[in-house]
Amino acid sequence: METKIIANPSPEEIQDLGRILRQGGLVAIPTETVYGLGANGLDEEAMSKIYAAKGRPSDNPLILHISSMEEVPPLVAEIPETARRLMEAFWPGPLTITLPKSDFVPLRATGGLARVALRCPDHALARDLIKAAGVPIAAPSANISGRPSPTTAQAVYHDMQGRIEAIVDAGPCSIGVESTVVEVHPHEVIILRPGGITEDMLRTVVDCVSYDKHLLGSQEQPKAPGMKYTHYAPNGDMTTYVGADQEVAQAMVKQIDALLEQTDSKGAVKVGLLVSASTLHVIYDLWNQGNASELTDKLIEDEAVEIIPITYEDDLDLAHSLYQALLDFNDAEVSYILAQGVETKGLGVAIMNRMTKASGGQVITCKEKNVHC
Ligand code: TXA
Ligand code: MG
């Protein structure tokens, strides 16, 4: 199958794409978080194609995307007041709400669960496509399972070319990490996946907010089945370093020295650095001390170190660039990635959740006076 990329579709093209979706085809759609791999959320066969295209485990449920709150009632058994208030406050936006499903929703959409996940994206084109389809659109992130989620149409094309009918290109996603997923009860809201809507933001509307135990380190089965699988993984072996710039830089320089002494099947090992501009500054200073300038020259000459400096000024900047940076490291064929983490507050909770998973749990806290990490 040839996968068409359609940039900024005309009203006629939107109707055509809506028809493809309604009739069971797969179309990747832009949202404010990441690109989604859309299919008719009421059509079991169409949703089976999503699992096949992504290589996704069949017990991992899908989010049904709708274009307004009015589309919720037929899909759920009931709407508690807590859910209504969250929808009014945060929709359209990066909040996914799970509620007991109605009989109308196929079990294929929920991976056999009794709850359905619903989200109204803050992206006018996404909502226009949903309206044109006339059905809820099931859409997981449009990547091959396990890989970083796509935040551009080109990244979708890389994973999905030949597997889906079309990709709607609306440029880079504005947020860059997936929606917050919450399980909503009449008197309780449980965060199953941290994302664009933070705990504090939820607390402005409801006070009974908690995190799923799994997110707090419990070995219990996560309530969002997707959270138990390997995710967001780049090809290189990634480690995340958390701490002040100085300590992170020292730990990274030590690790780079150790890694560059190794060779792999391709010869010299190549290391990727994902750091803030200020940490990079400290790294250069460290390299330039003593005889290290020779090393710096050698690293740059041999292209042994691939550096992706990112704006860490604001968590939103990092969220926006994170997945693309991981994909760029894949293109650069680095064997190791040393990444600088952030504080786990606000959007930082979602960022560290994704970085921890991308690192396979290899997160090192660099404390002052402790450079042995
Ligand atoms: O921002 C997003 O949410 C993006 C865009 C495309 O909307 N979509 C997305 O979908 O990230 P996906 O399938 O990659 O992740 C959905 C997450 C998974 O962890 C899944 O297990 C969880 O939501 N989920 C879906 N339905 C659920 C349910 N009924 N109960 C618990 N968790 C659910
Ligand atoms: Mg995903």
mmCIF file of C-alpha atoms and ligand atoms in Angstrom:
data_model
loop_
_atom_site.group_PDB
_atom_site.id
_atom_site.type_symbol
_atom_site.label_atom_id
_atom_site.label_comp_id
_atom_site.label_asym_id
_atom_site.label_seq_id
_atom_site.Cartn_x
_atom_site.Cartn_y
_atom_site.Cartn_z
ATOM 1 C CA MET A 1 0.000 0.000 0.000
ATOM 2 C CA GLU A 2 1.274 3.469 -0.850
ATOM 3 C CA THR A 3 1.092 5.875 2.105
ATOM 4 C CA LYS A 4 0.081 9.388 1.050
ATOM 5 C CA ILE A 5 1.258 12.407 3.047
ATOM 6 C CA ILE A 6 -1.350 15.150 2.911
ATOM 7 C CA ALA A 7 -0.243 18.542 4.230
ATOM 8 C CA ASN A 8 -2.869 21.034 5.391
ATOM 9 C CA PRO A 9 -5.817 19.230 3.763
ATOM 10 C CA SER A 10 -8.599 21.179 2.022
ATOM 11 C CA PRO A 11 -12.215 20.767 3.240
ATOM 12 C CA GLU A 12 -12.789 18.226 0.418
ATOM 13 C CA GLU A 13 -9.687 16.272 1.418
ATOM 14 C CA ILE A 14 -10.837 16.286 5.063
ATOM 15 C CA GLN A 15 -14.153 14.741 3.939
ATOM 16 C CA ASP A 16 -12.253 12.111 1.895
ATOM 17 C CA LEU A 17 -10.002 11.269 4.841
ATOM 18 C CA GLY A 18 -13.067 11.063 7.113
ATOM 19 C CA ARG A 19 -14.609 8.586 4.655
ATOM 20 C CA ILE A 20 -11.425 6.454 4.605
ATOM 21 C CA LEU A 21 -11.492 6.351 8.424
ATOM 22 C CA ARG A 22 -15.219 5.556 8.651
ATOM 23 C CA GLN A 23 -14.839 2.745 6.105
ATOM 24 C CA GLY A 24 -12.088 1.011 8.062
ATOM 25 C CA GLY A 25 -8.830 2.554 6.747
ATOM 26 C CA LEU A 26 -5.880 3.792 8.836
ATOM 27 C CA VAL A 27 -4.959 7.495 8.753
ATOM 28 C CA ALA A 28 -2.298 9.117 10.959
ATOM 29 C CA ILE A 29 -3.598 12.352 12.434
ATOM 30 C CA PRO A 30 -1.840 15.273 14.128
ATOM 31 C CA THR A 31 -2.754 16.181 17.707
ATOM 32 C CA GLU A 32 -1.265 18.682 20.172
ATOM 33 C CA THR A 33 0.599 15.862 22.002
ATOM 34 C CA VAL A 34 1.940 13.372 19.428
ATOM 35 C CA TYR A 35 0.713 12.043 16.069
ATOM 36 C CA GLY A 36 -1.980 9.373 16.441
ATOM 37 C CA LEU A 37 -2.641 6.309 14.270
ATOM 38 C CA GLY A 38 -6.366 6.692 13.673
ATOM 39 C CA ALA A 39 -9.026 4.093 12.886
ATOM 40 C CA ASN A 40 -12.807 3.800 13.315
ATOM 41 C CA GLY A 41 -13.225 3.268 17.069
ATOM 42 C CA LEU A 42 -16.486 1.360 16.590
ATOM 43 C CA ASP A 43 -15.086 -1.057 13.986
ATOM 44 C CA GLU A 44 -13.277 -4.077 15.462
ATOM 45 C CA GLU A 45 -11.623 -4.998 12.179
ATOM 46 C CA ALA A 46 -10.267 -1.474 11.643
ATOM 47 C CA MET A 47 -8.840 -1.454 15.172
ATOM 48 C CA SER A 48 -7.217 -4.856 14.587
ATOM 49 C CA LYS A 49 -5.303 -3.190 11.741
ATOM 50 C CA ILE A 50 -3.881 -0.657 14.243
ATOM 51 C CA TYR A 51 -2.464 -3.482 16.375
ATOM 52 C CA ALA A 52 -0.980 -5.135 13.272
ATOM 53 C CA ALA A 53 0.560 -1.896 11.899
ATOM 54 C CA LYS A 54 2.165 -1.001 15.233
ATOM 55 C CA GLY A 55 3.048 -4.518 16.370
ATOM 56 C CA ARG A 56 1.147 -3.591 19.545
ATOM 57 C CA PRO A 57 0.295 -6.150 22.266
ATOM 58 C CA SER A 58 -3.431 -6.906 22.013
ATOM 59 C CA ASP A 59 -4.176 -6.272 25.705
ATOM 60 C CA ASN A 60 -3.082 -2.628 25.416
ATOM 61 C CA PRO A 61 -6.287 -0.571 25.049
ATOM 62 C CA LEU A 62 -6.784 2.370 22.689
ATOM 63 C CA ILE A 63 -7.919 5.926 23.392
ATOM 64 C CA LEU A 64 -11.120 6.970 21.595
ATOM 65 C CA HIS A 65 -10.800 10.536 20.293
ATOM 66 C CA ILE A 66 -13.917 12.650 20.026
ATOM 67 C CA SER A 67 -14.554 16.162 18.743
ATOM 68 C CA SER A 68 -16.705 17.451 21.620
ATOM 69 C CA MET A 69 -18.184 16.586 25.017
ATOM 70 C CA GLU A 70 -21.548 15.920 23.367
ATOM 71 C CA GLU A 71 -20.120 12.730 21.862
ATOM 72 C CA VAL A 72 -19.409 11.179 25.289
ATOM 73 C CA PRO A 73 -22.861 9.883 26.477
ATOM 74 C CA PRO A 74 -23.332 6.998 23.999
ATOM 75 C CA LEU A 75 -19.827 5.687 24.793
ATOM 76 C CA VAL A 76 -20.068 5.450 28.600
ATOM 77 C CA ALA A 77 -22.353 3.897 31.224
ATOM 78 C CA GLU A 78 -22.420 7.122 33.248
ATOM 79 C CA ILE A 79 -20.642 10.471 33.592
ATOM 80 C CA PRO A 80 -19.853 11.273 37.235
ATOM 81 C CA GLU A 81 -19.780 14.967 38.189
ATOM 82 C CA THR A 82 -15.965 14.760 38.682
ATOM 83 C CA ALA A 83 -15.557 13.660 35.062
ATOM 84 C CA ARG A 84 -17.869 16.373 33.773
ATOM 85 C CA ARG A 85 -15.883 19.028 35.608
ATOM 86 C CA LEU A 86 -12.566 17.733 34.270
ATOM 87 C CA MET A 87 -13.921 17.680 30.724
ATOM 88 C CA GLU A 88 -15.220 21.233 31.060
ATOM 89 C CA ALA A 89 -11.910 22.449 32.465
ATOM 90 C CA PHE A 90 -9.413 20.628 30.246
ATOM 91 C CA TRP A 91 -11.131 19.692 26.976
ATOM 92 C CA PRO A 92 -10.166 20.162 24.296
ATOM 93 C CA GLY A 93 -6.723 19.279 25.671
ATOM 94 C CA PRO A 94 -4.147 16.648 26.671
ATOM 95 C CA LEU A 95 -6.313 14.830 29.236
ATOM 96 C CA THR A 96 -7.597 11.288 28.658
ATOM 97 C CA ILE A 97 -10.415 10.166 30.943
ATOM 98 C CA THR A 98 -11.338 6.522 31.536
ATOM 99 C CA LEU A 99 -14.957 5.763 32.476
ATOM 100 C CA PRO A 100 -17.078 2.578 32.576
ATOM 101 C CA LYS A 101 -17.851 1.818 28.922
ATOM 102 C CA SER A 102 -21.289 1.371 27.344
ATOM 103 C CA ASP A 103 -22.225 -1.720 25.311
ATOM 104 C CA PHE A 104 -21.796 0.403 22.192
ATOM 105 C CA VAL A 105 -17.979 0.400 22.587
ATOM 106 C CA PRO A 106 -16.344 -2.758 21.225
ATOM 107 C CA LEU A 107 -14.054 -4.670 23.588
ATOM 108 C CA ARG A 108 -11.377 -4.391 20.879
ATOM 109 C CA ALA A 109 -11.108 -0.676 21.768
ATOM 110 C CA THR A 110 -10.574 -1.343 25.473
ATOM 111 C CA GLY A 111 -8.342 -4.411 25.224
ATOM 112 C CA GLY A 112 -11.121 -6.329 27.006
ATOM 113 C CA LEU A 113 -11.361 -3.840 29.918
ATOM 114 C CA ALA A 114 -14.658 -2.562 31.329
ATOM 115 C CA ARG A 115 -13.485 1.081 31.020
ATOM 116 C CA VAL A 116 -13.044 3.166 27.901
ATOM 117 C CA ALA A 117 -10.460 5.951 27.524
ATOM 118 C CA LEU A 118 -11.762 9.188 25.965
ATOM 119 C CA ARG A 119 -9.928 12.303 24.801
ATOM 120 C CA CYS A 120 -10.894 15.459 22.924
ATOM 121 C CA PRO A 121 -7.666 16.786 21.335
ATOM 122 C CA ASP A 122 -6.764 20.471 21.315
ATOM 123 C CA HIS A 123 -6.065 20.457 17.599
ATOM 124 C CA ALA A 124 -8.686 21.917 15.263
ATOM 125 C CA LEU A 125 -7.656 19.724 12.313
ATOM 126 C CA ALA A 126 -7.837 16.555 14.457
ATOM 127 C CA ARG A 127 -11.355 17.516 15.546
ATOM 128 C CA ASP A 128 -12.358 18.307 11.937
ATOM 129 C CA LEU A 129 -11.148 14.857 10.849
ATOM 130 C CA ILE A 130 -13.099 13.190 13.691
ATOM 131 C CA LYS A 131 -16.224 15.153 12.716
ATOM 132 C CA ALA A 132 -15.765 14.207 9.062
ATOM 133 C CA ALA A 133 -15.418 10.523 10.043
ATOM 134 C CA GLY A 134 -18.646 10.759 12.084
ATOM 135 C CA VAL A 135 -17.351 8.097 14.521
ATOM 136 C CA PRO A 136 -14.956 8.169 17.496
ATOM 137 C CA ILE A 137 -11.382 7.700 16.300
ATOM 138 C CA ALA A 138 -9.242 5.132 18.107
ATOM 139 C CA ALA A 139 -5.683 6.460 17.990
ATOM 140 C CA PRO A 140 -2.562 5.254 19.746
ATOM 141 C CA SER A 141 0.708 7.080 19.095
ATOM 142 C CA ALA A 142 1.655 6.455 15.449
ATOM 143 C CA ASN A 143 4.966 4.671 16.101
ATOM 144 C CA ILE A 144 6.034 1.034 15.946
ATOM 145 C CA SER A 145 5.419 -0.269 19.495
ATOM 146 C CA GLY A 146 8.351 0.372 21.819
ATOM 147 C CA ARG A 147 9.892 3.209 19.773
ATOM 148 C CA PRO A 148 9.732 6.935 20.595
ATOM 149 C CA SER A 149 6.358 8.495 19.740
ATOM 150 C CA PRO A 150 6.274 10.625 16.567
ATOM 151 C CA THR A 151 5.953 14.398 16.867
ATOM 152 C CA THR A 152 6.266 15.073 13.117
ATOM 153 C CA ALA A 153 4.645 13.577 10.008
ATOM 154 C CA GLN A 154 8.133 12.531 8.815
ATOM 155 C CA ALA A 155 8.666 10.454 11.970
ATOM 156 C CA VAL A 156 5.274 8.791 11.357
ATOM 157 C CA TYR A 157 6.289 8.077 7.745
ATOM 158 C CA HIS A 158 9.521 6.457 8.927
ATOM 159 C CA ASP A 159 7.593 3.889 10.990
ATOM 160 C CA MET A 160 4.345 3.565 9.046
ATOM 161 C CA GLN A 161 5.182 3.884 5.325
ATOM 162 C CA GLY A 162 3.435 1.134 3.369
ATOM 163 C CA ARG A 163 1.331 0.139 6.392
ATOM 164 C CA ILE A 164 -1.371 2.845 6.385
ATOM 165 C CA GLU A 165 -3.462 4.767 3.846
ATOM 166 C CA ALA A 166 -2.455 8.339 4.690
ATOM 167 C CA ILE A 167 -0.645 10.719 7.040
ATOM 168 C CA VAL A 168 -2.048 14.190 7.655
ATOM 169 C CA ASP A 169 0.884 16.588 8.056
ATOM 170 C CA ALA A 170 0.251 19.636 10.250
ATOM 171 C CA GLY A 171 3.854 20.282 11.314
ATOM 172 C CA PRO A 172 5.450 19.501 14.693
ATOM 173 C CA CYS A 173 3.156 18.787 17.682
ATOM 174 C CA SER A 174 2.983 21.657 20.150
ATOM 175 C CA ILE A 175 3.352 19.622 23.385
ATOM 176 C CA GLY A 176 5.444 16.612 22.372
ATOM 177 C CA VAL A 177 4.576 14.110 25.138
ATOM 178 C CA GLU A 178 1.360 12.114 25.347
ATOM 179 C CA SER A 179 -1.774 13.083 27.263
ATOM 180 C CA THR A 180 -2.277 12.560 30.980
ATOM 181 C CA VAL A 181 -4.457 9.462 31.499
ATOM 182 C CA VAL A 182 -6.788 9.534 34.521
ATOM 183 C CA GLU A 183 -9.220 6.943 35.862
ATOM 184 C CA VAL A 184 -12.213 8.897 37.108
ATOM 185 C CA HIS A 185 -14.570 7.775 39.877
ATOM 186 C CA PRO A 186 -17.277 9.858 41.601
ATOM 187 C CA HIS A 187 -14.913 10.694 44.484
ATOM 188 C CA GLU A 188 -11.482 9.788 43.185
ATOM 189 C CA VAL A 189 -9.221 10.671 40.258
ATOM 190 C CA ILE A 190 -6.208 8.387 39.724
ATOM 191 C CA ILE A 191 -3.368 9.441 37.417
ATOM 192 C CA LEU A 192 -2.409 6.363 35.374
ATOM 193 C CA ARG A 193 0.028 8.154 33.040
ATOM 194 C CA PRO A 194 1.514 11.614 33.724
ATOM 195 C CA GLY A 195 1.305 14.034 30.793
ATOM 196 C CA GLY A 196 0.462 17.517 29.593
ATOM 197 C CA ILE A 197 -2.130 18.163 32.335
ATOM 198 C CA THR A 198 -0.230 18.092 35.624
ATOM 199 C CA GLU A 199 -1.361 16.964 39.080
ATOM 200 C CA ASP A 200 -1.536 20.619 40.222
ATOM 201 C CA MET A 201 -3.706 21.529 37.261
ATOM 202 C CA LEU A 202 -6.100 18.656 38.068
ATOM 203 C CA ARG A 203 -6.224 19.814 41.694
ATOM 204 C CA THR A 204 -7.573 23.187 40.629
ATOM 205 C CA VAL A 205 -10.778 21.361 39.697
ATOM 206 C CA VAL A 206 -10.958 18.261 41.955
ATOM 207 C CA ASP A 207 -9.168 17.652 45.244
ATOM 208 C CA CYS A 208 -9.208 13.848 45.304
ATOM 209 C CA VAL A 209 -6.228 13.271 42.966
ATOM 210 C CA SER A 210 -3.658 10.504 43.470
ATOM 211 C CA TYR A 211 -1.093 8.607 41.386
ATOM 212 C CA ASP A 212 -1.514 4.956 40.436
ATOM 213 C CA LYS A 213 0.728 2.987 42.840
ATOM 214 C CA HIS A 214 2.705 1.666 39.897
ATOM 215 C CA LEU A 215 3.925 5.205 39.108
ATOM 216 C CA LEU A 216 5.153 5.538 42.687
ATOM 217 C CA GLY A 217 7.385 2.499 42.292
ATOM 218 C CA SER A 218 5.037 -0.311 43.359
ATOM 219 C CA GLN A 219 5.584 -3.632 41.584
ATOM 220 C CA GLU A 220 1.817 -4.032 41.299
ATOM 221 C CA GLN A 221 0.336 -4.379 37.831
ATOM 222 C CA PRO A 222 -0.226 -0.864 36.351
ATOM 223 C CA LYS A 223 -3.859 0.042 35.681
ATOM 224 C CA ALA A 224 -2.938 1.432 32.253
ATOM 225 C CA PRO A 225 -1.780 -1.773 30.563
ATOM 226 C CA GLY A 226 0.452 0.218 28.203
ATOM 227 C CA MET A 227 2.624 1.360 31.096
ATOM 228 C CA LYS A 228 4.036 -2.125 31.671
ATOM 229 C CA TYR A 229 5.646 -2.396 28.240
ATOM 230 C CA THR A 230 9.034 -1.081 27.116
ATOM 231 C CA HIS A 231 8.444 2.335 25.647
ATOM 232 C CA TYR A 232 10.000 5.277 23.892
ATOM 233 C CA ALA A 233 13.227 3.305 23.525
ATOM 234 C CA PRO A 234 15.946 4.674 21.245
ATOM 235 C CA ASN A 235 18.354 2.169 19.643
ATOM 236 C CA GLY A 236 21.282 3.326 21.801
ATOM 237 C CA ASP A 237 21.671 2.266 25.433
ATOM 238 C CA MET A 238 20.418 5.310 27.353
ATOM 239 C CA THR A 239 21.217 6.501 30.884
ATOM 240 C CA THR A 240 19.559 9.527 32.480
ATOM 241 C CA TYR A 241 21.512 11.717 34.911
ATOM 242 C CA VAL A 242 19.663 13.880 37.414
ATOM 243 C CA GLY A 243 21.215 16.653 39.490
ATOM 244 C CA ALA A 244 22.838 20.066 39.264
ATOM 245 C CA ASP A 245 24.610 20.932 35.991
ATOM 246 C CA GLN A 246 28.097 20.702 37.513
ATOM 247 C CA GLU A 247 27.592 17.220 38.977
ATOM 248 C CA VAL A 248 25.797 15.906 35.912
ATOM 249 C CA ALA A 249 28.596 17.213 33.665
ATOM 250 C CA GLN A 250 31.295 15.590 35.824
ATOM 251 C CA ALA A 251 29.524 12.237 35.863
ATOM 252 C CA MET A 252 28.954 12.369 32.105
ATOM 253 C CA VAL A 253 32.555 13.270 31.264
ATOM 254 C CA LYS A 254 33.752 10.347 33.368
ATOM 255 C CA GLN A 255 31.333 8.009 31.648
ATOM 256 C CA ILE A 256 32.219 9.300 28.153
ATOM 257 C CA ASP A 257 35.905 8.615 28.850
ATOM 258 C CA ALA A 258 35.070 5.076 29.929
ATOM 259 C CA LEU A 259 32.783 4.431 26.946
ATOM 260 C CA LEU A 260 35.158 5.814 24.332
ATOM 261 C CA GLU A 261 37.785 3.340 25.408
ATOM 262 C CA GLN A 262 35.495 0.590 24.193
ATOM 263 C CA THR A 263 35.036 -0.552 20.611
ATOM 264 C CA ASP A 264 32.075 -2.353 19.147
ATOM 265 C CA SER A 265 31.489 -4.218 15.880
ATOM 266 C CA LYS A 266 31.509 -0.894 13.983
ATOM 267 C CA GLY A 267 34.800 0.231 15.518
ATOM 268 C CA ALA A 268 34.907 3.223 17.827
ATOM 269 C CA VAL A 269 31.894 3.655 20.045
ATOM 270 C CA LYS A 270 29.733 6.704 19.370
ATOM 271 C CA VAL A 271 28.103 8.510 22.301
ATOM 272 C CA GLY A 272 25.046 10.792 22.192
ATOM 273 C CA LEU A 273 24.669 13.625 24.674
ATOM 274 C CA LEU A 274 21.269 15.154 25.429
ATOM 275 C CA VAL A 275 22.035 18.041 27.747
ATOM 276 C CA SER A 276 21.110 21.614 28.529
ATOM 277 C CA ALA A 277 23.248 24.378 27.039
ATOM 278 C CA SER A 278 24.586 25.223 30.515
ATOM 279 C CA THR A 279 25.618 21.624 31.261
ATOM 280 C CA LEU A 280 27.281 21.418 27.853
ATOM 281 C CA HIS A 281 29.245 24.487 28.807
ATOM 282 C CA VAL A 282 30.534 22.756 31.954
ATOM 283 C CA ILE A 283 31.378 19.638 29.922
ATOM 284 C CA TYR A 284 33.477 21.721 27.493
ATOM 285 C CA ASP A 285 35.197 23.408 30.436
ATOM 286 C CA LEU A 286 36.044 20.020 31.935
ATOM 287 C CA TRP A 287 37.340 18.725 28.617
ATOM 288 C CA ASN A 288 39.473 21.813 28.165
ATOM 289 C CA GLN A 289 41.156 21.509 31.529
ATOM 290 C CA GLY A 290 44.674 20.063 31.598
ATOM 291 C CA ASN A 291 45.409 17.898 28.578
ATOM 292 C CA ALA A 292 41.811 17.314 27.812
ATOM 293 C CA SER A 293 41.759 19.727 24.872
ATOM 294 C CA GLU A 294 43.413 16.990 22.820
ATOM 295 C CA LEU A 295 40.497 14.760 23.703
ATOM 296 C CA THR A 296 37.972 17.418 22.655
ATOM 297 C CA ASP A 297 39.702 17.815 19.294
ATOM 298 C CA LYS A 298 39.758 14.078 18.822
ATOM 299 C CA LEU A 299 36.111 13.660 19.726
ATOM 300 C CA ILE A 300 35.010 16.291 17.267
ATOM 301 C CA GLU A 301 37.344 15.051 14.523
ATOM 302 C CA ASP A 302 36.254 11.421 14.907
ATOM 303 C CA GLU A 303 32.622 12.424 15.347
ATOM 304 C CA ALA A 304 32.643 10.027 18.285
ATOM 305 C CA VAL A 305 30.289 12.204 20.281
ATOM 306 C CA GLU A 306 26.972 13.360 18.854
ATOM 307 C CA ILE A 307 25.688 16.297 20.885
ATOM 308 C CA ILE A 308 22.074 17.417 20.890
ATOM 309 C CA PRO A 309 21.882 20.459 23.147
ATOM 310 C CA ILE A 310 18.303 21.220 24.085
ATOM 311 C CA THR A 311 16.689 24.219 25.669
ATOM 312 C CA TYR A 312 16.011 23.072 29.221
ATOM 313 C CA GLU A 313 14.897 26.569 30.274
ATOM 314 C CA ASP A 314 11.349 25.422 30.425
ATOM 315 C CA ASP A 315 9.998 21.851 30.666
ATOM 316 C CA LEU A 316 7.728 22.524 27.717
ATOM 317 C CA ASP A 317 10.776 23.082 25.470
ATOM 318 C CA LEU A 318 12.231 19.765 26.550
ATOM 319 C CA ALA A 319 8.923 17.892 26.183
ATOM 320 C CA HIS A 320 8.640 19.368 22.717
ATOM 321 C CA SER A 321 12.091 18.141 21.571
ATOM 322 C CA LEU A 322 12.594 14.918 23.547
ATOM 323 C CA TYR A 323 11.232 12.251 21.177
ATOM 324 C CA GLN A 324 12.725 13.922 18.115
ATOM 325 C CA ALA A 325 16.126 14.010 19.839
ATOM 326 C CA LEU A 326 15.859 10.259 20.536
ATOM 327 C CA LEU A 327 14.993 9.634 16.869
ATOM 328 C CA ASP A 328 17.915 11.858 15.777
ATOM 329 C CA PHE A 329 20.236 9.694 17.892
ATOM 330 C CA ASN A 330 18.893 6.640 16.031
ATOM 331 C CA ASP A 331 19.776 8.332 12.718
ATOM 332 C CA ALA A 332 23.236 9.218 14.057
ATOM 333 C CA GLU A 333 23.659 5.537 15.054
ATOM 334 C CA VAL A 334 24.963 6.270 18.535
ATOM 335 C CA SER A 335 25.544 3.213 20.750
ATOM 336 C CA TYR A 336 25.103 5.093 24.037
ATOM 337 C CA ILE A 337 22.997 8.074 25.058
ATOM 338 C CA LEU A 338 23.740 10.110 28.163
ATOM 339 C CA ALA A 339 20.753 12.329 28.889
ATOM 340 C CA GLN A 340 20.163 14.982 31.491
ATOM 341 C CA GLY A 341 16.926 14.561 33.434
ATOM 342 C CA VAL A 342 14.753 17.184 35.124
ATOM 343 C CA GLU A 343 13.085 17.729 38.470
ATOM 344 C CA THR A 344 9.923 15.671 38.954
ATOM 345 C CA LYS A 345 7.479 18.514 39.360
ATOM 346 C CA GLY A 346 4.832 19.898 37.002
ATOM 347 C CA LEU A 347 5.368 18.693 33.444
ATOM 348 C CA GLY A 348 8.730 17.318 34.682
ATOM 349 C CA VAL A 349 6.808 14.299 36.083
ATOM 350 C CA ALA A 350 5.744 13.306 32.567
ATOM 351 C CA ILE A 351 9.195 14.017 31.121
ATOM 352 C CA MET A 352 10.985 11.919 33.749
ATOM 353 C CA ASN A 353 8.412 9.130 33.312
ATOM 354 C CA ARG A 354 9.283 8.986 29.579
ATOM 355 C CA MET A 355 13.055 9.400 30.111
ATOM 356 C CA THR A 356 13.094 6.664 32.766
ATOM 357 C CA LYS A 357 11.312 4.292 30.399
ATOM 358 C CA ALA A 358 13.522 5.251 27.452
ATOM 359 C CA SER A 359 16.516 4.503 29.709
ATOM 360 C CA GLY A 360 15.131 1.122 30.749
ATOM 361 C CA GLY A 361 15.209 2.388 34.361
ATOM 362 C CA GLN A 362 18.884 3.474 34.255
ATOM 363 C CA VAL A 363 18.568 6.772 36.130
ATOM 364 C CA ILE A 364 21.510 8.083 38.140
ATOM 365 C CA THR A 365 21.136 10.776 40.765
ATOM 366 C CA CYS A 366 24.293 12.900 40.883
ATOM 367 C CA LYS A 367 24.653 14.388 44.327
ATOM 368 C CA GLU A 368 27.054 17.145 45.273
ATOM 369 C CA LYS A 369 30.468 15.818 46.331
ATOM 370 C CA ASN A 370 29.539 12.470 44.844
ATOM 371 C CA VAL A 371 31.137 12.040 41.487
ATOM 372 C CA HIS A 372 31.245 8.272 41.741
ATOM 373 C CA CYS A 373 27.867 7.885 40.080
HETATM 374 O O1 TXA B 1 -1.604 11.997 23.732
HETATM 375 C C1 TXA B 1 -2.066 10.866 23.585
HETATM 376 O O2 TXA B 1 -2.738 10.285 24.440
HETATM 377 C C2 TXA B 1 -1.780 10.168 22.241
HETATM 378 C C3 TXA B 1 -2.489 10.958 21.132
HETATM 379 C C4 TXA B 1 -2.387 10.275 19.787
HETATM 380 O O3 TXA B 1 -3.808 11.209 21.492
HETATM 381 N N1 TXA B 1 -2.208 8.801 22.266
HETATM 382 C C5 TXA B 1 -1.556 7.848 22.988
HETATM 383 O O4 TXA B 1 -2.085 6.591 22.868
HETATM 384 O O5 TXA B 1 -0.572 8.072 23.652
HETATM 385 P P1 TXA B 1 -1.306 5.267 23.308
HETATM 386 O O6 TXA B 1 -2.177 4.165 22.846
HETATM 387 O O7 TXA B 1 0.067 5.293 22.782
HETATM 388 O O8 TXA B 1 -1.348 5.287 24.865
HETATM 389 C C6 TXA B 1 -2.583 5.126 25.553
HETATM 390 C C7 TXA B 1 -2.354 4.786 26.998
HETATM 391 C C8 TXA B 1 -1.758 3.395 27.176
HETATM 392 O O9 TXA B 1 -0.834 3.416 28.251
HETATM 393 C C9 TXA B 1 -3.000 2.571 27.543
HETATM 394 O O10 TXA B 1 -2.666 1.419 28.281
HETATM 395 C C10 TXA B 1 -3.828 3.567 28.333
HETATM 396 O O11 TXA B 1 -3.619 4.790 27.663
HETATM 397 N N2 TXA B 1 -5.263 3.230 28.286
HETATM 398 C C11 TXA B 1 -6.084 3.245 27.230
HETATM 399 N N3 TXA B 1 -7.312 2.814 27.570
HETATM 400 C C12 TXA B 1 -7.285 2.524 28.884
HETATM 401 C C13 TXA B 1 -8.224 2.007 29.822
HETATM 402 N N4 TXA B 1 -9.472 1.697 29.461
HETATM 403 N N5 TXA B 1 -7.817 1.850 31.097
HETATM 404 C C14 TXA B 1 -6.550 2.126 31.469
HETATM 405 N N6 TXA B 1 -5.607 2.597 30.614
HETATM 406 C C15 TXA B 1 -5.966 2.794 29.339
HETATM 407 MG MG MG B 2 2.145 5.075 22.659
#
